[in-house]
Amino acid sequence: MKIIEVIPHVLQYKLPKNQCFSYSQAWYDNRTITVVEILTDEGITGWGEAFGPAFVHKKIIEDIYKPLIIGKDPFDNEVIWETLYNCLQDHGQKGVVIEAISAIDIALWDIKGKYIKLPIYKLLGGSFRDELRAYATGFYHRNVKNQTKELVDEAYKYINEGFKALKIKIGFGIEDDIKNVKAIREAIGDDIKIMVDANHAYNANDAIKVGKRIEEFDIFWFEEPVPPEDKNGYIEVKNNINIPIAGGEAEFTRYGFNDLINRRCIDIVQPDVCVMGGITEFKKVISLASIQNIQCYPHIWGSSIALATGIQIGFSLPNFPNCLYPPAVMLELDRTPNIFREELSTIPFAFENGIIKRNNRPGLGININRELIDRYTIG
Ligand code: MG
C-alpha cells in the first residue's frame, strides 16, 4: 500500500455570543481545527487531527512533510515518524512541527486499522477494559452576572447526565478560584470527584497558596498549576500541597516527557495525542510513565477525530502498577458546545451515563462527514 495524497483541511466557525467562553489564558470566540486526510492507492483514506494553530500546521504539512511521505507505506509509521521528526529536529523539537506530525501519524494508524479491519486498540496490543468512564470537562467562564451560580448549575447538569467526575477551570485569581471550588463542592456533596485545572496561570508560590486552601475540598488532581517550562515550579508545588499534580498537555515527544516524568514533576501524566506526536509516540511515553508508575489520564480536546483517538488509546492503556482493583482510566470529555466534536463523525459516540463501551469498528471507528468538511473549510 502506498500513500498517494496528503490533504490538510482548516475548519472554522464562529461561536454564537452565548457560547463564547474563557479559560485562564484567553477567550474562545471560534472553533478552529486542523484535520488531515491521507489517501492511499488501495482506496483507503485515513484521518488525523492536530491541536494548535491550524494554518501553520497546514503550511508545514504541505511544504515539508507531504513530499517526504508520498509513495511511502502507511504501515511504516515508525520510519515515517522518525523521518518527519529528524527533518526539522534542529528547528522544532516541540510545538507546531510536532503537532503536525501528530495529525499525520493518527491518520496512518486509521489507515492501518481500516486495511486489516481492526480497531486501533487491537493494533496497539489489545484492550485492557470493556468500557471507559468519562469525566466532564467544563466550567469555563462566560460573560454572565453570577459566575459562581452558573458553575454550580453546570455541575448539577453533568451529575444529572451521569458523570461521576468533573474538571473545574481555575486560574482566574486565588480568591475567585477558592470561592468557586468551595461552592461546587458544597453543592454536590462528597461522592463526585473534582479536579481543578489552572492552565498554568500561576507561579509556584501562588499555586501552593491555592492548593493549600482547596485541599479540604478533596481534589482528585490539580492540573497545570504552573507553566510547562517551569519544572522546578512543578516539583515545588508537588512537594508542598496534599493534592496529586497533573500535567503534560503542553509537552511533546518522549524527549520532553522523559524530563517531566523522570524528574517526578507530576503524579499524573496527561499527554495529548493530537499534540505530542501521535499514537506512535504516545506508546513510548506510556512506557516511560509505566517505569515510574505515574498514572496516565490522556488529555483530549478537539473534534470527533481527537475524541475517537483518545478512546482507542484509553482502551489500550495498561494498568500500572498492576493490582486486583486498579483505578479506572478516565477519559476526558469536553462538554462545551462544539459542532466538530458532535458532528464530524456520522457515527455518534455512544456515551451512556458518562460511559462508552468498546466496539470493533476498524481504525478510529468513525465515519467522516464530508459535507461538514466542505461547509466549514476556510483553507
Ligand atoms: Mg488542561
Coordinates of C-alpha atoms and ligand atoms in Angstrom, one line a residue:
M1 CA 0.0 0.0 0.0
K2 CA 1.3 3.5 -0.9
I3 CA 0.3 7.0 0.2
I4 CA -0.8 9.0 -2.8
E5 CA -2.1 12.2 -1.3
V6 CA -2.0 14.2 1.9
I7 CA -4.6 17.0 2.4
P8 CA -4.6 19.2 5.4
H9 CA -8.0 20.9 6.0
V10 CA -8.5 24.0 8.1
L11 CA -12.0 24.1 9.5
Q12 CA -13.5 27.0 11.4
Y13 CA -16.8 28.5 12.6
K14 CA -17.7 31.5 14.8
L15 CA -19.2 30.7 18.2
P16 CA -22.6 32.3 18.9
K17 CA -22.2 35.1 21.6
N18 CA -23.8 33.0 24.3
Q19 CA -21.3 30.1 23.7
C20 CA -18.1 32.2 23.9
F21 CA -16.1 31.2 26.9
S22 CA -12.7 31.7 28.6
Y23 CA -10.1 29.7 30.4
S24 CA -7.3 31.3 32.4
Q25 CA -5.3 32.3 29.3
A26 CA -7.8 33.6 26.7
W27 CA -11.4 33.9 25.4
Y28 CA -12.7 31.5 22.8
D29 CA -14.9 33.0 20.2
N30 CA -14.4 30.5 17.4
R31 CA -13.7 26.8 16.8
T32 CA -10.7 26.1 14.5
I33 CA -9.3 22.7 13.8
T34 CA -6.6 21.1 11.6
V35 CA -7.8 17.8 10.1
V36 CA -5.5 15.8 7.8
E37 CA -6.7 13.4 5.2
I38 CA -4.3 10.8 3.8
L39 CA -5.3 8.8 0.7
T40 CA -3.7 5.5 -0.4
D41 CA -3.5 3.6 -3.7
E42 CA -5.8 0.9 -2.1
G43 CA -8.6 3.4 -1.9
I44 CA -8.4 3.6 1.9
T45 CA -8.4 7.0 3.5
G46 CA -7.1 7.8 7.0
W47 CA -7.9 10.8 9.1
G48 CA -5.9 12.7 11.8
E49 CA -6.1 15.9 13.8
A50 CA -3.6 18.4 15.2
F51 CA -4.4 20.8 18.0
G52 CA -2.8 24.2 17.6
P53 CA -2.5 27.0 15.0
A54 CA -4.2 25.4 12.0
F55 CA -2.8 27.5 9.2
V56 CA 0.7 26.9 10.4
H57 CA 0.1 23.1 10.5
K58 CA -1.3 23.3 7.0
K59 CA 1.8 25.1 5.7
I60 CA 4.3 22.7 7.4
I61 CA 2.4 19.6 6.1
E62 CA 2.0 20.9 2.6
D63 CA 5.5 22.3 2.2
I64 CA 7.7 20.0 4.3
Y65 CA 6.0 16.7 5.4
K66 CA 3.9 15.8 2.4
P67 CA 6.8 15.4 -0.1
L68 CA 8.5 13.1 2.4
I69 CA 5.7 10.7 2.7
I70 CA 4.1 10.4 -0.7
G71 CA 4.8 6.9 -2.0
K72 CA 5.5 5.5 1.5
D73 CA 3.7 2.6 3.0
P74 CA 1.4 3.6 5.9
F75 CA 2.5 0.5 7.8
D76 CA 6.0 2.1 8.1
N77 CA 4.7 4.6 10.7
E78 CA 7.8 4.3 12.8
V79 CA 10.0 5.1 9.8
I80 CA 7.8 8.0 8.7
W81 CA 7.7 9.4 12.3
E82 CA 11.5 9.4 12.6
T83 CA 11.8 10.9 9.1
L84 CA 9.5 13.8 9.8
Y85 CA 11.0 14.4 13.3
N86 CA 14.5 14.4 12.0
C87 CA 13.9 16.7 9.1
L88 CA 13.0 19.5 11.5
Q89 CA 14.9 18.4 14.6
D90 CA 17.2 21.3 14.6
H91 CA 14.4 23.8 14.3
G92 CA 11.5 22.4 16.3
Q93 CA 11.7 19.7 19.0
K94 CA 8.4 20.9 20.4
G95 CA 5.3 22.9 19.2
V96 CA 3.6 23.2 15.9
V97 CA 6.0 20.9 14.0
I98 CA 5.3 18.0 16.4
E99 CA 1.5 18.8 16.4
A100 CA 1.6 18.5 12.6
I101 CA 3.4 15.1 12.8
S102 CA 0.6 14.0 15.3
A103 CA -2.1 14.5 12.7
I104 CA -0.2 12.5 10.1
D105 CA 0.6 9.7 12.5
I106 CA -3.0 9.3 13.6
A107 CA -4.2 9.1 10.0
L108 CA -1.6 6.4 9.3
W109 CA -3.0 4.3 12.3
D110 CA -6.5 4.9 11.0
I111 CA -5.4 3.5 7.6
K112 CA -3.7 0.5 9.1
G113 CA -6.8 -0.4 11.1
K114 CA -9.1 0.0 8.1
Y115 CA -6.7 -2.1 5.9
I116 CA -6.7 -5.1 8.3
K117 CA -10.2 -4.4 9.5
L118 CA -9.3 -4.0 13.2
P119 CA -9.8 -1.1 15.6
I120 CA -6.6 0.7 16.6
Y121 CA -6.6 -0.6 20.1
K122 CA -6.1 -4.1 18.7
L123 CA -3.1 -2.9 16.7
L124 CA -1.8 -1.4 19.9
G125 CA -1.9 -4.8 21.5
G126 CA -5.5 -5.2 22.7
S127 CA -7.9 -3.7 25.2
F128 CA -7.4 -3.8 29.0
R129 CA -11.1 -2.9 29.6
D130 CA -14.6 -3.3 28.3
E131 CA -15.7 0.3 28.9
L132 CA -14.4 3.7 29.6
R133 CA -15.8 6.2 32.1
A134 CA -15.5 9.8 31.0
Y135 CA -15.1 12.8 33.2
A136 CA -16.8 16.1 32.3
T137 CA -14.5 19.0 31.3
G138 CA -16.3 22.3 31.5
F139 CA -16.7 25.1 34.0
Y140 CA -15.2 27.7 31.6
H141 CA -16.1 31.3 32.5
R142 CA -18.7 33.1 30.4
N143 CA -19.9 36.6 30.3
V144 CA -22.7 36.2 33.0
K145 CA -23.8 38.1 36.0
N146 CA -23.2 35.4 38.7
Q147 CA -20.3 33.2 37.6
T148 CA -20.4 31.0 40.8
K149 CA -24.1 30.2 40.4
E150 CA -23.6 29.3 36.8
L151 CA -20.8 27.0 37.7
V152 CA -22.8 25.3 40.4
D153 CA -25.8 24.8 38.0
E154 CA -23.3 23.4 35.4
A155 CA -22.1 20.8 38.0
Y156 CA -25.7 19.7 38.7
K157 CA -26.3 19.3 34.9
Y158 CA -23.3 16.9 34.5
I159 CA -24.3 14.9 37.6
N160 CA -27.8 14.5 36.2
E161 CA -26.2 13.3 32.9
G162 CA -24.4 10.5 34.9
F163 CA -20.9 11.9 35.3
K164 CA -19.1 11.0 38.5
A165 CA -16.1 13.3 38.0
L166 CA -15.9 16.9 37.0
K167 CA -13.0 19.1 36.0
I168 CA -13.2 22.8 37.0
K169 CA -11.3 25.6 35.3
I170 CA -9.4 27.7 37.8
G171 CA -6.6 30.3 37.3
F172 CA -8.9 33.3 37.5
G173 CA -7.4 34.7 40.7
I174 CA -6.8 33.0 44.0
E175 CA -9.9 34.2 45.9
D176 CA -12.1 33.7 42.9
D177 CA -10.9 30.1 42.4
I178 CA -11.4 29.2 46.1
K179 CA -14.9 30.7 46.1
N180 CA -15.9 28.6 43.1
V181 CA -14.4 25.3 44.1
K182 CA -15.9 25.6 47.6
A183 CA -19.3 26.5 46.2
I184 CA -19.3 23.5 43.8
R185 CA -18.0 21.0 46.4
E186 CA -20.6 22.2 49.0
A187 CA -23.4 21.9 46.4
I188 CA -22.6 18.5 45.0
G189 CA -21.6 16.6 48.2
D190 CA -18.7 14.2 48.7
D191 CA -19.4 11.4 46.2
I192 CA -18.3 13.1 43.0
K193 CA -14.7 13.5 42.1
I194 CA -13.5 17.1 41.5
M195 CA -10.4 18.0 39.5
V196 CA -9.1 21.6 39.0
D197 CA -7.2 22.9 36.0
A198 CA -5.3 26.2 36.2
N199 CA -3.9 26.1 32.6
H200 CA -0.6 27.3 34.1
A201 CA -2.0 30.6 35.3
Y202 CA 0.2 30.7 38.5
N203 CA 3.7 30.7 39.7
A204 CA 4.7 28.1 42.2
N205 CA 4.1 30.4 45.2
D206 CA 0.5 31.2 44.2
A207 CA -0.2 27.7 43.1
I208 CA 0.8 26.5 46.5
K209 CA -1.5 29.1 48.1
V210 CA -4.4 27.9 46.0
G211 CA -3.6 24.3 46.6
K212 CA -3.4 24.5 50.3
R213 CA -6.7 26.3 50.6
I214 CA -8.6 23.8 48.3
E215 CA -7.1 20.7 49.9
E216 CA -10.0 20.4 52.2
F217 CA -12.4 20.0 49.2
D218 CA -11.0 16.6 48.3
I219 CA -9.4 17.5 44.9
F220 CA -8.6 14.4 42.8
W221 CA -5.9 16.3 40.9
F222 CA -4.5 19.8 40.3
E223 CA -3.7 20.2 36.6
E224 CA -1.1 22.5 35.1
P225 CA -0.6 24.6 38.3
V226 CA 2.5 26.4 36.7
P227 CA 3.8 27.0 33.2
P228 CA 5.0 23.9 31.3
E229 CA 8.7 25.1 31.2
D230 CA 8.8 25.6 35.0
K231 CA 9.9 22.0 36.0
N232 CA 11.3 23.2 39.3
G233 CA 8.0 25.0 40.0
Y234 CA 6.1 21.7 39.4
I235 CA 8.3 19.9 41.9
E236 CA 7.9 22.7 44.5
V237 CA 4.1 22.6 44.2
K238 CA 4.1 18.9 44.3
N239 CA 6.2 18.8 47.5
N240 CA 4.1 21.4 49.2
I241 CA 0.4 20.5 48.8
N242 CA -1.6 17.5 49.5
I243 CA -3.2 17.1 46.1
P244 CA -1.9 15.0 43.2
I245 CA -0.3 17.2 40.5
A246 CA -1.2 16.6 36.8
G247 CA 0.3 17.9 33.6
G248 CA 1.6 17.2 30.2
E249 CA -0.9 18.6 27.7
A250 CA 1.7 21.2 26.6
E251 CA 4.6 18.7 26.5
F252 CA 5.9 17.0 23.3
T253 CA 7.6 13.7 22.3
R254 CA 9.3 11.1 24.5
Y255 CA 12.2 13.5 25.0
G256 CA 10.0 16.2 26.6
F257 CA 8.0 13.7 28.7
N258 CA 11.2 12.0 29.8
D259 CA 12.2 15.1 31.7
L260 CA 8.7 15.7 33.2
I261 CA 8.4 12.0 34.3
N262 CA 11.9 11.2 35.3
R263 CA 12.2 14.3 37.5
R264 CA 8.9 13.3 39.0
C265 CA 7.4 16.7 38.4
I266 CA 3.9 15.2 38.3
D267 CA 1.8 12.5 39.9
I268 CA -0.4 12.2 36.8
V269 CA 0.7 12.5 33.1
Q270 CA -1.7 13.9 30.5
P271 CA -0.3 13.5 27.0
D272 CA -2.5 14.8 24.2
V273 CA -2.2 12.5 21.2
C274 CA -3.0 15.4 18.8
V275 CA -0.2 17.5 20.2
M276 CA 2.7 15.4 21.4
G277 CA 3.5 13.3 18.3
G278 CA 0.6 11.0 17.6
I279 CA -0.1 7.4 18.6
T280 CA 3.4 6.1 17.7
E281 CA 4.9 8.5 20.2
F282 CA 2.2 8.1 22.8
K283 CA 3.1 4.4 23.2
K284 CA 6.6 5.4 24.1
V285 CA 5.5 8.0 26.6
I286 CA 3.3 5.4 28.3
S287 CA 6.4 3.1 28.6
L288 CA 8.2 5.9 30.4
A289 CA 5.3 6.6 32.7
S290 CA 4.9 2.9 33.5
I291 CA 8.5 2.7 34.7
Q292 CA 7.8 5.3 37.3
N293 CA 4.2 4.1 37.9
I294 CA 2.8 7.5 37.0
Q295 CA -0.9 7.2 36.2
C296 CA -2.0 8.4 32.7
Y297 CA -5.2 10.2 32.1
P298 CA -5.0 11.3 28.4
H299 CA -5.7 14.9 27.6
I300 CA -8.4 15.2 24.9
W301 CA -9.6 18.4 23.2
G302 CA -10.9 18.8 19.7
S303 CA -13.2 17.1 17.1
S304 CA -14.6 13.6 16.7
I305 CA -11.2 12.6 15.4
A306 CA -9.4 13.7 18.7
L307 CA -12.1 12.0 20.8
A308 CA -12.0 8.8 18.8
T309 CA -8.2 8.6 19.0
G310 CA -8.4 9.2 22.8
I311 CA -10.9 6.4 23.1
Q312 CA -8.7 3.9 21.2
I313 CA -5.8 4.9 23.5
G314 CA -7.9 4.7 26.6
F315 CA -8.8 1.0 25.9
S316 CA -5.2 0.1 25.2
L317 CA -3.6 1.7 28.3
P318 CA -2.2 -0.9 30.7
N319 CA -2.8 -0.8 34.4
F320 CA 0.4 0.1 36.3
P321 CA 1.1 -0.9 39.0
N322 CA -1.0 -4.0 38.5
C323 CA -3.4 -4.9 41.2
L324 CA -6.8 -6.7 41.6
Y325 CA -8.7 -3.4 41.6
P326 CA -6.8 -0.8 39.6
P327 CA -8.1 2.7 39.3
A328 CA -10.3 3.2 36.3
V329 CA -8.8 5.0 33.3
M330 CA -10.9 8.2 32.9
L331 CA -11.5 9.7 29.5
E332 CA -11.6 13.5 29.2
L333 CA -14.9 14.6 27.6
D334 CA -15.2 18.3 26.9
R335 CA -18.8 19.4 27.4
T336 CA -18.6 22.9 25.7
P337 CA -20.7 23.1 22.6
N338 CA -18.7 22.1 19.6
I339 CA -20.1 21.1 16.2
F340 CA -16.8 19.5 15.2
R341 CA -16.9 17.1 18.2
E342 CA -20.5 16.3 17.8
E343 CA -20.9 16.1 14.0
L344 CA -17.6 15.5 12.2
S345 CA -18.3 11.7 12.6
T346 CA -21.6 10.5 11.2
I347 CA -21.4 7.7 13.8
P348 CA -22.3 9.3 17.2
F349 CA -20.3 8.4 20.3
A350 CA -22.5 6.2 22.4
F351 CA -21.9 7.6 25.9
E352 CA -24.4 6.5 28.4
N353 CA -24.2 7.8 32.0
G354 CA -20.7 9.0 31.1
I355 CA -19.7 5.5 30.0
I356 CA -18.7 4.4 26.5
K357 CA -18.5 0.7 25.6
R358 CA -15.8 -0.8 23.4
N359 CA -16.7 -1.6 19.8
N360 CA -15.0 -3.4 16.9
R361 CA -15.2 -0.8 14.2
P362 CA -11.9 -0.6 12.2
G363 CA -9.3 2.2 12.5
L364 CA -10.6 5.1 14.6
G365 CA -14.1 3.7 14.4
I366 CA -15.6 6.8 13.0
N367 CA -17.0 7.9 9.6
I368 CA -16.2 11.4 8.5
N369 CA -19.0 13.8 7.5
R370 CA -17.7 15.2 4.2
E371 CA -20.5 17.7 4.0
L372 CA -19.4 19.2 7.3
I373 CA -15.8 19.5 6.0
D374 CA -17.0 21.3 2.8
R375 CA -19.2 23.6 4.8
Y376 CA -16.6 24.8 7.3
T377 CA -13.3 24.7 5.4
I378 CA -11.6 28.1 5.3
G379 CA -8.2 26.9 4.0
Ligands
MG1 MG -5.9 21.2 31.0

